[in-house]
PDB file of C-alpha atoms in Angstrom:
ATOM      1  CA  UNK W 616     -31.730  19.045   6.772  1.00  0.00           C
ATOM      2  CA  UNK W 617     -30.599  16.177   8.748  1.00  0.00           C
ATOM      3  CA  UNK W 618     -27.651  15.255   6.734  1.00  0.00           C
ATOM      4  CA  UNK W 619     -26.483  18.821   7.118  1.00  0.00           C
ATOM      5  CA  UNK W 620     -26.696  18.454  11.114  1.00  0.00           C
ATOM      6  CA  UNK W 621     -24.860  15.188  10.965  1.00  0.00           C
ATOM      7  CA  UNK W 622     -22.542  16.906   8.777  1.00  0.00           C
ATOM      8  CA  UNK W 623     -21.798  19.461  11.210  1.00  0.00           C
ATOM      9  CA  UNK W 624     -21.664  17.117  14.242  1.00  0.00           C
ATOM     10  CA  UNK W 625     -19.161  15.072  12.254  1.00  0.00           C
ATOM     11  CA  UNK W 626     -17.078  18.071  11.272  1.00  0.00           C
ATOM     12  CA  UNK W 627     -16.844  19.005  14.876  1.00  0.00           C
ATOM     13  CA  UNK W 628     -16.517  15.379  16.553  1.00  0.00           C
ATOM     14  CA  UNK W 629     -13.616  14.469  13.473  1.00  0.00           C
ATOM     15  CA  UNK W 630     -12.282  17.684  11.611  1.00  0.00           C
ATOM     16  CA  UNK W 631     -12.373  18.025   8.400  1.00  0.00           C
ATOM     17  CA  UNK W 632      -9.418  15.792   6.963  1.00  0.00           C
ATOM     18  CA  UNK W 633     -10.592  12.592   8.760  1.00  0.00           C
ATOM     19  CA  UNK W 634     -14.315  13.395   7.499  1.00  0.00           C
ATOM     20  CA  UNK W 635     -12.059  13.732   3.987  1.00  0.00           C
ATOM     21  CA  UNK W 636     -10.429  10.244   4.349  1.00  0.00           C
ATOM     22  CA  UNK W 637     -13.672   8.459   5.179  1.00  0.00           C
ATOM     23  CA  UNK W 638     -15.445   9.726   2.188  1.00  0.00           C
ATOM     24  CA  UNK W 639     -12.957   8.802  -0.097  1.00  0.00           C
ATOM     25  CA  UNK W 640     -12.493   5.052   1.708  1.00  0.00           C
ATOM     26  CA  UNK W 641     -16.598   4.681   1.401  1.00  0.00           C
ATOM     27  CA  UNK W 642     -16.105   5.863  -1.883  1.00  0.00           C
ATOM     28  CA  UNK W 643     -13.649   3.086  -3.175  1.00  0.00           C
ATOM     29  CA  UNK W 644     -15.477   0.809  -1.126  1.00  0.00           C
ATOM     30  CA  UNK W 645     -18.950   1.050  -2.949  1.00  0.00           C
ATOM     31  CA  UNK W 646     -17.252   1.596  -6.826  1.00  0.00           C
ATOM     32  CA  UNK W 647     -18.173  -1.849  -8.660  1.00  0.00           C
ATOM     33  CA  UNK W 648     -15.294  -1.785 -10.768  1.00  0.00           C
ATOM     34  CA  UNK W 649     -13.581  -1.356  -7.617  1.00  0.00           C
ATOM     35  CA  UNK W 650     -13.943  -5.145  -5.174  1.00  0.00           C
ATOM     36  CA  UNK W 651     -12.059  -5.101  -2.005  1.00  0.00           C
ATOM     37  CA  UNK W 652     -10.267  -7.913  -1.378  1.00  0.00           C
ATOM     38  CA  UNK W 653     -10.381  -8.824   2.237  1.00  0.00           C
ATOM     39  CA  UNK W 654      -8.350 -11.320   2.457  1.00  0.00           C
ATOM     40  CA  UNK W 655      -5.400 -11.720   4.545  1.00  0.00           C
ATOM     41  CA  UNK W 656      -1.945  -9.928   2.591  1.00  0.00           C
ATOM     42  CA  UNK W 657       0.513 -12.685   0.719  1.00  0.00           C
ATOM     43  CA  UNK W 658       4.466 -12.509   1.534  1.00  0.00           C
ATOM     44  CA  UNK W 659       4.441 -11.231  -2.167  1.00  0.00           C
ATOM     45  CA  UNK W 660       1.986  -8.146  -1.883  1.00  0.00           C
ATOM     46  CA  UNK W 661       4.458  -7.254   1.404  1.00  0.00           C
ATOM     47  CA  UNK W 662       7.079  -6.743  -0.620  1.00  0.00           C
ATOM     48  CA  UNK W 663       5.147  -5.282  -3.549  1.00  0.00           C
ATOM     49  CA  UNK W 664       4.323  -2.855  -0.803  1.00  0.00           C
ATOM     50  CA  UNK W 665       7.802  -2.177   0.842  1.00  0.00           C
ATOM     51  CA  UNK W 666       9.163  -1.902  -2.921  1.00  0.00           C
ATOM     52  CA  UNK W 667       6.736   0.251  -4.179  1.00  0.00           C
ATOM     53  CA  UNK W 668       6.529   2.620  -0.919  1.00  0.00           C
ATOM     54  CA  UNK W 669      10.473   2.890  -1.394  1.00  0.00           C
ATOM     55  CA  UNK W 670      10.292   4.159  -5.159  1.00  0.00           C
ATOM     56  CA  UNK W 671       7.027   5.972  -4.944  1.00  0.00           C
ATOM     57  CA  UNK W 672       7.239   7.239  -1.118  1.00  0.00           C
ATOM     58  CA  UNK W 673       3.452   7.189   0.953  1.00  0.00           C
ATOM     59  CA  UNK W 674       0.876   7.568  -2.055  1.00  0.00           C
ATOM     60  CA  UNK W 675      -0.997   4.757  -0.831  1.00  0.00           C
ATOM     61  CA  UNK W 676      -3.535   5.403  -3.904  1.00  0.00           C
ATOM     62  CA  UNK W 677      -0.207   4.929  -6.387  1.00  0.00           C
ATOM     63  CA  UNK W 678       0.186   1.757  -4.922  1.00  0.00           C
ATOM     64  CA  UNK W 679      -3.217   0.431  -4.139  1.00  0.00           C
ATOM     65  CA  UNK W 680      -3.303   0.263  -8.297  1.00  0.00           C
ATOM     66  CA  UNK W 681      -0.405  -1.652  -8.149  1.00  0.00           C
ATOM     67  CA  UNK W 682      -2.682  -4.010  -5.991  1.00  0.00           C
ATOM     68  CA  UNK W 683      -6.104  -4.913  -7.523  1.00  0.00           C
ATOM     69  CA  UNK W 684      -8.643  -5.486  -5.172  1.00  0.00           C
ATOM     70  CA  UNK W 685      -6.730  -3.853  -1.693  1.00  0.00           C
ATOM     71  CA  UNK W 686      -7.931  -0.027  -0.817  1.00  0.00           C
ATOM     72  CA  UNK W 687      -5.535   2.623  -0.401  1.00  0.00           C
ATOM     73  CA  UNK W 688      -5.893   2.361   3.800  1.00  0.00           C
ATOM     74  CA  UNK W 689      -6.167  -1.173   3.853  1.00  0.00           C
ATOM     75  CA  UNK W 690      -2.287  -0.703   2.437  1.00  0.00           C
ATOM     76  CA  UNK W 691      -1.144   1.914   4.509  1.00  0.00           C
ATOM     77  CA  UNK W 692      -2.128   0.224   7.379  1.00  0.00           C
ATOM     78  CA  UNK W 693      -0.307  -2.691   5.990  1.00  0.00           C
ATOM     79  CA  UNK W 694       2.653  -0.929   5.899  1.00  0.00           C
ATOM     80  CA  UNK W 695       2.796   0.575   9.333  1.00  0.00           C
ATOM     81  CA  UNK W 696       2.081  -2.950  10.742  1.00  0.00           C
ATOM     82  CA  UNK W 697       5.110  -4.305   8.531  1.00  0.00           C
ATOM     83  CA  UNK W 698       7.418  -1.218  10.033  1.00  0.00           C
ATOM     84  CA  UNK W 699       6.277  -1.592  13.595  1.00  0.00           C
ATOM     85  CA  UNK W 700       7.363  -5.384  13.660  1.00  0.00           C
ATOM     86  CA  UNK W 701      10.319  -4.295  11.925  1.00  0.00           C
ATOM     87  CA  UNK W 702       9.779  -6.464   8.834  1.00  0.00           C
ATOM     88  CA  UNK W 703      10.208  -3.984   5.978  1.00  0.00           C
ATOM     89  CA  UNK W 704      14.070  -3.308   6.606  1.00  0.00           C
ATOM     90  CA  UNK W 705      14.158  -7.351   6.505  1.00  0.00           C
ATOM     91  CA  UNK W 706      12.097  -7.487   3.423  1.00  0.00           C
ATOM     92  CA  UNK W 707      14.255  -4.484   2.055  1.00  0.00           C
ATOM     93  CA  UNK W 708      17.246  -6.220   2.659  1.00  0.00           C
ATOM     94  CA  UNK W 709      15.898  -9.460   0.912  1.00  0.00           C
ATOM     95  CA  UNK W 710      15.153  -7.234  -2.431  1.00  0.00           C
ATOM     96  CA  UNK W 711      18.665  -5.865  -2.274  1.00  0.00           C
ATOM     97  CA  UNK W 712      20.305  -9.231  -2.226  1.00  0.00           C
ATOM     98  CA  UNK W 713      17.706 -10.457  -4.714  1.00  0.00           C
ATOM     99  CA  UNK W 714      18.814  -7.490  -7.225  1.00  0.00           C
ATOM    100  CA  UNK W 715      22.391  -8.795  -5.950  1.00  0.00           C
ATOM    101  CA  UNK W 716      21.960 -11.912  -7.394  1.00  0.00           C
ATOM    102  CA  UNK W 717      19.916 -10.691 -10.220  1.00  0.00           C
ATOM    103  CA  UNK W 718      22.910  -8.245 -10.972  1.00  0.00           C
ATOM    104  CA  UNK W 719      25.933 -11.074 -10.798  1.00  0.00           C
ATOM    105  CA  UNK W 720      23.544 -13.661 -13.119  1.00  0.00           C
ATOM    106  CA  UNK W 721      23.486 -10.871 -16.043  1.00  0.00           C
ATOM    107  CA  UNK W 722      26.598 -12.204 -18.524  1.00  0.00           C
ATOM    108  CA  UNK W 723      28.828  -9.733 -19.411  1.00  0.00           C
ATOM    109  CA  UNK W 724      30.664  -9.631 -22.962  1.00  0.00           C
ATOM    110  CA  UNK W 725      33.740 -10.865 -21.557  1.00  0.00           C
ATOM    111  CA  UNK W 726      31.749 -14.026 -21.694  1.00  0.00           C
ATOM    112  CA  UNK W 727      31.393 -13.771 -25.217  1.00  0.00           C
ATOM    113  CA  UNK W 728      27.645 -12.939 -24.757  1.00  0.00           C
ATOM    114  CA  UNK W 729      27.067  -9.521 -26.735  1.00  0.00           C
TER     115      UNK W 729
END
């Protein structure tokens, strides 16, 4: 009887989708296979984030398996902090002209590599 007021009082105060979101977060939160890791993001899970957001596009739960241990919002809001300081077109670029490199180390069969 209570929960059902709080329910409604929620659904009013928050709509629906948010109500949605938080469920799902408190969810992942709680799971014991599941242990958030709340420590600060490496350089390298940035641009396992910029990568993957680039192939897979926003499924933040897509790429929070890519990530053990960091929850689907903790990455979006990862993201959006990367993109407002403008630091996924420079870690973008930086993957480019790492595949660059990557691509112009590969021997070719003129070589005489086959």
């Amino acid at each position: 009887m209570i929960s059902k007021k709080i329910a409604e009082i929620l659904d009013k105060k928050l709509g629906p989708k948010k109500i949605k979101n938080l469920i799902k977060d408190h969810e992942y939160s709680f799971d014991d296979s599941k242990v958030i890791d709340r420590a600060r993001f490496k350089p390298t899970e940035d641009r396992i984030i910029v990568k993957y957001v680039s192939e897979h596009g926003l499924e933040w739960a897509k790429i929070s398996s890519m990530l053990p241990g960091k929850a689907p919002l903790m990455i979006k809001n990862r993201y959006y902090y990367l993109k407002k300081r403008g630091a996924v077109e420079d870690i973008e670029n930086e993957l480019l002209e790492r595949d660059e490199l990557e691509l112009n180390q590969v021997p070719s069969k003129q070589d005489g590599l086959e």
